[in-house]
Short mmCIF file of C-alpha atoms in Angstrom, two decimals:
data_model
loop_
_atom_site.label_atom_id
_atom_site.label_comp_id
_atom_site.label_asym_id
_atom_site.label_seq_id
_atom_site.Cartn_x
_atom_site.Cartn_y
_atom_site.Cartn_z
CA MET A 1 10.33 23.12 -0.87
CA GLU A 2 7.71 25.44 -1.96
CA SER A 3 4.06 24.16 -3.18
CA LYS A 4 3.97 27.04 -5.75
CA SER A 5 7.14 25.39 -7.60
CA MET A 6 5.35 21.81 -8.02
CA ASP A 7 4.88 20.25 -11.26
CA TRP A 8 1.51 18.74 -10.41
CA ALA A 9 0.80 17.06 -13.84
CA ASN A 10 4.56 15.15 -14.16
CA LEU A 11 4.72 14.13 -10.41
CA THR A 12 6.51 10.65 -9.89
CA PHE A 13 6.27 8.36 -6.75
CA GLY A 14 9.26 9.49 -4.73
CA TYR A 15 10.47 11.07 -1.82
CA LYS A 16 10.11 15.14 -1.59
CA LYS A 17 10.60 17.40 1.33
CA ALA A 18 7.39 19.04 2.12
CA GLY A 19 5.96 20.54 5.03
CA PRO A 20 6.29 19.81 8.53
CA ASN A 21 6.39 16.16 10.20
CA VAL A 22 4.48 14.94 13.27
CA ARG A 23 6.66 13.17 15.73
CA CYS A 24 5.74 10.97 19.14
CA LYS A 25 8.13 9.11 21.19
CA TYR A 26 7.04 6.08 23.38
CA GLU A 27 9.09 6.21 26.89
CA ASN A 28 8.54 4.55 30.30
CA GLY A 29 5.76 2.60 28.99
CA LYS A 30 3.64 5.25 27.62
CA TRP A 31 3.27 7.37 24.54
CA GLY A 32 4.25 11.11 24.71
CA ALA A 33 2.68 14.21 23.17
CA LEU A 34 2.62 14.70 19.46
CA THR A 35 5.07 17.46 18.03
CA PHE A 36 6.06 19.06 14.92
CA SER A 37 9.24 19.02 12.96
CA ASP A 38 10.82 20.75 10.07
CA SER A 39 13.73 18.36 9.91
CA ASP A 40 13.67 15.18 7.83
CA ASN A 41 16.01 13.50 9.98
CA VAL A 42 16.02 11.32 12.74
CA THR A 43 19.02 10.85 15.59
CA ILE A 44 18.99 7.46 17.01
CA SER A 45 21.44 5.15 18.86
CA ILE A 46 23.86 3.12 16.68
CA ALA A 47 22.60 0.24 18.54
CA ALA A 48 18.92 0.63 18.08
CA THR A 49 16.88 -2.21 17.42
CA CYS A 50 15.38 -0.81 14.34
CA LEU A 51 18.78 -0.89 12.79
CA HIS A 52 19.99 -4.41 13.91
CA TYR A 53 16.79 -6.29 14.34
CA GLY A 54 14.60 -4.97 11.71
CA GLN A 55 12.05 -3.80 14.54
CA GLU A 56 10.12 -1.22 12.37
CA ALA A 57 6.68 -0.93 10.90
CA PHE A 58 5.01 1.53 8.68
CA GLU A 59 1.87 2.36 6.81
CA GLY A 60 0.68 4.52 3.61
CA LEU A 61 -2.21 6.27 2.80
CA LYS A 62 -3.47 9.10 1.00
CA ALA A 63 -5.15 12.70 0.86
CA PHE A 64 -7.17 13.79 -2.10
CA ARG A 65 -8.41 17.49 -2.99
CA GLY A 66 -12.15 17.07 -4.31
CA LYS A 67 -13.70 19.45 -7.06
CA ASP A 68 -14.99 21.05 -4.26
CA GLY A 69 -12.04 21.98 -2.89
CA ARG A 70 -12.28 19.68 0.25
CA ILE A 71 -9.51 17.32 1.15
CA ARG A 72 -10.23 13.80 2.18
CA ILE A 73 -8.25 11.07 3.60
CA PHE A 74 -8.89 7.74 2.40
CA ARG A 75 -9.42 4.75 5.16
CA MET A 76 -7.21 6.48 8.01
CA LYS A 77 -8.78 4.08 10.72
CA ASP A 78 -8.20 0.99 8.77
CA ASN A 79 -4.58 1.93 8.38
CA ALA A 80 -4.33 2.66 12.07
CA GLU A 81 -5.74 -0.62 12.78
CA ARG A 82 -3.13 -2.24 10.45
CA MET A 83 -0.21 -0.89 12.25
CA MET A 84 -1.38 -1.83 15.48
CA LEU A 85 -1.19 -5.58 14.08
CA SER A 86 1.90 -5.16 13.01
CA CYS A 87 3.17 -3.39 16.25
CA ARG A 88 1.87 -6.61 18.02
CA GLY A 89 3.65 -8.90 15.22
CA ILE A 90 6.94 -7.86 16.14
CA ARG A 91 6.60 -7.04 19.73
CA MET A 92 6.65 -3.29 19.39
CA ALA A 93 4.29 -0.71 21.66
CA GLU A 94 0.73 -0.50 19.83
CA MET A 95 0.29 2.92 18.49
CA PRO A 96 -3.42 3.74 19.49
CA VAL A 97 -5.88 4.17 16.75
CA GLU A 98 -6.91 7.76 18.34
CA LEU A 99 -3.27 8.86 18.49
CA PHE A 100 -2.41 7.70 14.88
CA CYS A 101 -5.56 9.44 13.33
CA GLU A 102 -4.78 12.59 15.57
CA ALA A 103 -1.57 12.38 14.02
CA VAL A 104 -2.22 11.80 10.58
CA THR A 105 -4.89 14.34 10.49
CA LYS A 106 -2.40 17.37 11.84
CA VAL A 107 0.18 16.28 9.20
CA VAL A 108 -2.53 16.67 6.27
CA GLU A 109 -3.67 20.11 7.79
CA ALA A 110 0.10 21.43 8.12
CA ASN A 111 0.71 19.87 4.56
CA LYS A 112 -2.47 21.34 2.85
CA ASP A 113 -0.91 23.22 0.24
CA PHE A 114 1.19 20.07 -1.10
CA VAL A 115 -2.50 18.37 -1.78
CA PRO A 116 -2.43 18.29 -5.57
CA PRO A 117 -5.31 20.25 -7.20
CA TYR A 118 -8.37 18.39 -8.42
CA GLY A 119 -8.01 16.50 -11.91
CA TYR A 120 -4.13 15.62 -12.01
CA GLY A 121 -4.36 12.13 -10.74
CA ALA A 122 -2.01 12.92 -8.05
CA SER A 123 -2.52 12.61 -4.41
CA LEU A 124 -0.87 13.51 -0.96
CA TYR A 125 1.14 10.18 0.16
CA ILE A 126 1.34 9.82 3.79
CA ARG A 127 3.76 7.77 5.36
CA PRO A 128 3.44 6.99 8.96
CA LEU A 129 6.42 4.57 10.50
CA ILE A 130 7.76 3.42 14.12
CA PHE A 131 10.45 2.02 15.11
CA GLY A 132 12.47 0.68 18.39
CA THR A 133 15.01 2.96 19.27
CA THR A 134 16.14 1.29 22.62
CA PRO A 135 19.82 0.22 22.07
CA ARG A 136 20.33 -3.60 22.30
CA VAL A 137 22.98 -5.85 21.07
CA GLY A 138 21.37 -8.74 21.95
CA VAL A 139 18.36 -10.06 20.23
CA SER A 140 15.05 -8.62 22.26
CA PRO A 141 12.63 -6.10 22.05
CA ALA A 142 12.94 -2.49 22.49
CA SER A 143 11.33 -0.51 25.26
CA GLU A 144 11.51 3.10 23.52
CA PHE A 145 9.96 3.70 20.28
CA GLU A 146 9.46 6.58 17.96
CA PHE A 147 6.31 7.31 15.59
CA ILE A 148 6.70 9.85 12.91
CA VAL A 149 4.43 10.70 10.04
CA PHE A 150 5.40 12.67 7.00
CA ALA A 151 3.58 13.39 4.07
CA MET A 152 4.51 14.46 0.02
CA PRO A 153 2.90 14.78 -3.33
CA VAL A 154 3.05 12.09 -5.51
CA GLY A 155 2.08 10.59 -8.93
CA LEU A 156 1.70 7.32 -9.65
CA TYR A 157 4.09 4.34 -8.53
CA PHE A 158 4.11 1.79 -11.38
CA LYS A 159 5.58 3.40 -14.85
CA GLY A 160 2.52 2.96 -17.37
CA ASP A 161 -0.32 3.04 -14.52
CA LYS A 162 -3.15 3.68 -16.89
CA GLU A 163 -2.26 1.25 -19.63
CA THR A 164 -1.28 -2.41 -18.92
CA THR A 165 2.50 -3.52 -18.08
CA PRO A 166 4.02 -7.10 -17.78
CA PHE A 167 4.94 -8.87 -14.89
CA MET A 168 7.21 -11.87 -14.23
CA LEU A 169 6.49 -14.73 -12.11
CA THR A 170 9.21 -16.86 -10.41
CA ARG A 171 10.05 -20.07 -8.06
CA LYS A 172 13.75 -18.83 -7.67
CA TYR A 173 12.65 -16.31 -4.47
CA ASP A 174 10.24 -16.33 -1.56
CA ARG A 175 8.69 -12.90 -0.27
CA ALA A 176 7.54 -14.54 2.99
CA ALA A 177 7.06 -17.35 4.95
CA PRO A 178 3.58 -18.92 6.12
CA LEU A 179 2.99 -17.81 9.36
CA GLY A 180 5.65 -15.37 9.21
CA THR A 181 5.79 -11.63 9.13
CA GLY A 182 4.01 -11.53 5.64
CA THR A 183 1.10 -10.26 6.90
CA TYR A 184 2.33 -7.39 8.75
CA LYS A 185 3.80 -4.24 7.04
CA VAL A 186 7.01 -4.30 8.15
CA GLY A 187 10.63 -3.44 6.33
CA GLY A 188 11.87 -6.74 6.35
CA ASN A 189 9.00 -7.99 3.87
CA TYR A 190 10.17 -5.60 1.19
CA ALA A 191 13.82 -5.96 2.15
CA ALA A 192 13.36 -9.81 1.02
CA GLY A 193 11.93 -8.83 -2.27
CA MET A 194 14.78 -6.24 -3.04
CA VAL A 195 16.82 -8.82 -5.24
CA ALA A 196 13.81 -10.19 -7.24
CA GLY A 197 12.47 -6.58 -7.77
CA ALA A 198 15.72 -5.50 -9.17
CA GLU A 199 15.97 -8.79 -11.36
CA ALA A 200 12.30 -8.15 -12.78
CA HIS A 201 13.09 -4.27 -13.90
CA ASP A 202 16.50 -5.38 -15.49
CA MET A 203 14.14 -7.94 -17.56
CA GLY A 204 11.59 -5.41 -18.56
CA TYR A 205 8.83 -6.05 -15.94
CA SER A 206 6.89 -3.99 -13.48
CA ALA A 207 7.48 -6.37 -10.49
CA VAL A 208 7.48 -10.06 -9.54
CA PHE A 209 4.54 -12.12 -8.37
CA TYR A 210 5.42 -14.68 -5.61
CA LEU A 211 4.14 -18.16 -4.84
CA ASP A 212 3.00 -19.17 -1.79
CA ALA A 213 6.39 -20.64 -0.11
CA ARG A 214 5.46 -24.15 1.05
CA GLU A 215 4.25 -25.66 -2.09
CA LYS A 216 5.09 -23.23 -4.97
CA LYS A 217 1.39 -24.12 -6.28
CA TYR A 218 -0.51 -20.88 -5.67
CA ILE A 219 -0.41 -17.09 -6.39
CA ASP A 220 0.41 -14.87 -3.29
CA GLU A 221 1.44 -11.11 -4.13
CA CYS A 222 3.97 -9.00 -5.63
CA GLY A 223 6.22 -7.10 -3.36
CA ALA A 224 4.50 -3.83 -3.32
CA ALA A 225 0.87 -4.92 -3.88
CA ASN A 226 -1.87 -7.50 -3.99
CA PHE A 227 -2.83 -9.57 -6.80
CA PHE A 228 -6.60 -10.01 -8.30
CA ALA A 229 -8.04 -11.16 -11.31
CA ILE A 230 -11.82 -11.15 -13.15
CA LYS A 231 -13.34 -14.17 -14.64
CA ASN A 232 -17.14 -14.62 -15.14
CA ASN A 233 -18.11 -11.45 -13.38
CA THR A 234 -16.26 -12.80 -10.11
CA TYR A 235 -13.52 -10.67 -8.47
CA ILE A 236 -10.91 -13.22 -7.32
CA THR A 237 -8.10 -12.59 -4.86
CA PRO A 238 -5.65 -14.90 -3.18
CA GLU A 239 -6.10 -16.02 0.38
CA SER A 240 -2.84 -16.52 2.21
CA THR A 241 -1.26 -16.31 5.48
CA SER A 242 1.88 -14.80 4.17
CA ILE A 243 0.29 -11.46 2.31
CA LEU A 244 -0.50 -8.10 3.46
CA ASN A 245 -4.17 -7.26 4.08
CA SER A 246 -4.58 -4.59 1.34
CA ILE A 247 -6.79 -2.17 2.13
CA THR A 248 -6.97 -1.07 -1.13
CA ASN A 249 -7.69 -4.73 -2.24
CA ARG A 250 -10.73 -4.58 0.51
CA SER A 251 -12.16 -1.55 -1.02
CA LEU A 252 -11.80 -2.76 -4.62
CA GLN A 253 -14.01 -5.96 -3.05
CA THR A 254 -16.29 -4.00 -1.62
CA ILE A 255 -16.91 -2.03 -4.75
CA ALA A 256 -17.09 -5.14 -6.75
CA GLU A 257 -19.82 -6.73 -4.86
CA LYS A 258 -21.71 -3.53 -3.57
CA ILE A 259 -21.48 -1.30 -6.82
CA LEU A 260 -20.68 -3.67 -9.49
CA GLY A 261 -22.89 -6.39 -8.30
CA MET A 262 -20.30 -8.71 -8.77
CA LYS A 263 -19.09 -11.95 -6.80
CA VAL A 264 -16.17 -12.00 -4.56
CA GLU A 265 -14.00 -15.01 -4.05
CA LYS A 266 -11.10 -14.78 -1.75
CA ARG A 267 -9.35 -18.21 -2.20
CA LYS A 268 -6.13 -20.11 -3.31
CA VAL A 269 -5.34 -19.09 -6.80
CA PRO A 270 -3.26 -21.88 -8.88
CA VAL A 271 -1.05 -20.92 -11.32
CA GLU A 272 -2.69 -22.94 -14.00
CA GLU A 273 -5.95 -20.69 -13.26
CA LEU A 274 -4.19 -17.54 -14.46
CA ALA A 275 -4.71 -19.21 -17.95
CA THR A 276 -8.48 -18.56 -17.69
CA PHE A 277 -8.80 -14.90 -16.29
CA GLU A 278 -9.92 -12.26 -18.23
CA GLU A 279 -8.40 -9.47 -16.72
CA ALA A 280 -5.57 -9.03 -13.77
CA GLY A 281 -4.41 -6.28 -11.92
CA ALA A 282 -2.02 -5.38 -8.87
CA CYS A 283 -3.16 -3.38 -6.37
CA GLY A 284 -2.29 -1.12 -3.19
CA THR A 285 -2.30 2.33 -1.77
CA ALA A 286 0.90 3.27 -3.90
CA ALA A 287 0.22 1.44 -6.77
CA ILE A 288 -3.73 2.16 -6.49
CA ILE A 289 -4.86 -0.27 -9.04
CA SER A 290 -1.91 -1.41 -12.05
CA PRO A 291 -3.59 -3.64 -14.83
CA VAL A 292 -1.38 -6.32 -15.69
CA GLU A 293 -0.77 -6.89 -19.27
CA ARG A 294 0.76 -10.40 -19.05
CA ILE A 295 2.34 -12.55 -16.43
CA ASP A 296 5.40 -14.61 -17.58
CA ASP A 297 6.40 -17.95 -15.92
CA VAL A 298 10.01 -17.20 -16.31
CA ASP A 299 10.98 -21.08 -14.95
CA LYS A 300 8.62 -22.73 -17.41
CA GLY A 301 8.51 -20.51 -20.28
CA VAL A 302 4.77 -19.78 -20.17
CA SER A 303 3.14 -16.40 -20.52
CA TYR A 304 -0.54 -15.88 -19.37
CA VAL A 305 -1.97 -13.06 -21.22
CA PHE A 306 -4.62 -10.60 -20.28
CA SER A 307 -4.24 -7.67 -22.83
CA LYS A 308 -3.29 -8.17 -26.32
CA ASP A 309 -3.56 -4.76 -27.34
CA GLY A 310 -2.03 -2.79 -24.27
CA LYS A 311 -5.36 -1.41 -22.77
CA ALA A 312 -6.91 -1.69 -19.68
CA GLY A 313 -10.03 -4.14 -19.37
CA PRO A 314 -13.71 -2.79 -18.75
CA VAL A 315 -13.92 -4.15 -15.20
CA TYR A 316 -10.79 -2.62 -14.30
CA LYS A 317 -11.94 0.77 -15.88
CA LYS A 318 -15.20 0.50 -13.52
CA LEU A 319 -13.22 -0.48 -10.24
CA LEU A 320 -10.79 2.52 -10.86
CA HIS A 321 -13.62 4.97 -11.66
CA HIS A 322 -15.45 4.29 -8.56
CA LEU A 323 -12.62 4.02 -6.33
CA GLN A 324 -11.13 7.25 -7.69
CA ALA A 325 -14.69 8.96 -7.71
CA ILE A 326 -15.33 7.82 -3.61
CA GLN A 327 -11.37 9.41 -3.36
CA ASN A 328 -12.09 12.63 -4.93
CA GLY A 329 -15.49 13.35 -3.95
CA ASP A 330 -17.10 12.77 -7.16
CA GLU A 331 -19.24 9.98 -5.86
CA GLU A 332 -21.00 9.59 -2.27
CA ASP A 333 -19.08 7.71 0.35
CA HIS A 334 -21.66 5.11 1.58
CA PHE A 335 -18.89 3.20 3.48
CA GLY A 336 -17.53 5.54 5.78
CA TRP A 337 -13.86 5.59 4.54
CA ILE A 338 -13.50 9.21 3.99
CA THR A 339 -12.04 11.80 7.01
CA TYR A 340 -12.88 15.29 5.63
CA ILE A 341 -10.26 17.87 6.22
CA ASP A 342 -11.70 21.69 5.85
#
């Protein structure tokens, strides 16, 4: 794909073959050298552990082009550390933070032409992934792994991101169990939400919000994003042992507290409390922040409405403004989140 042919204003969030990707193999107990590849295919054994037993983890982060032309990678080290945690959680060779960051930097440098221009609301999405390649028929961890980082220009994840969209809540499905793999960014968690997600889309919803699997009393997250809500100048987000530790959510908590002067609470959020919130949103690297119009409890026939006119609330707008201003270089990064690529 040629970057000159990109319609920057109408990018979707989907796979597009862009420039080179970077690869690295783990063999004989150590990681090898980083190499470039122009191929978007991989060759692995039909018995590889990633195919049979889901031994795979991935990350998602973004790079932005500022008004000054400089490229900014957002919170790269935090993604590296989260990938190490995921590797540890499903018994894979840990990807060192330094090697992860070097690979991401090389991919962004090699894909500079695909970083969208400033002002389009688009970004370069970076996808690092690691998977077990050892042939195994019995259930046991792999001893060989492959690490790949590729990148592509993307637009918004949820349709209508700049206005509110409806979400549904159901007790019919669980995304992840307490003390399971829900806190790791592994493919199995997303596979577990495919049926519920498709059902939600068929019913006209953006996504499904899940409840805690043990008691079905508290909000967890939706399949691709964390939940947060605003009440009485307080930013509230669920505390749970089965949801992903979203880097975007952590960023918003910092912005809410340090820039907007809000109180931040990370705690259990009972379903009934939804009726008291002034605003609600879903947040993640891909979604950025998606303002929620309403959450329909389809099991009980109850709707919790956060926007009557379909417009995002004032706190959402402030949070998004400051987050994007830091990412795009319009506001000084006081938190050490940005890595510059010149």
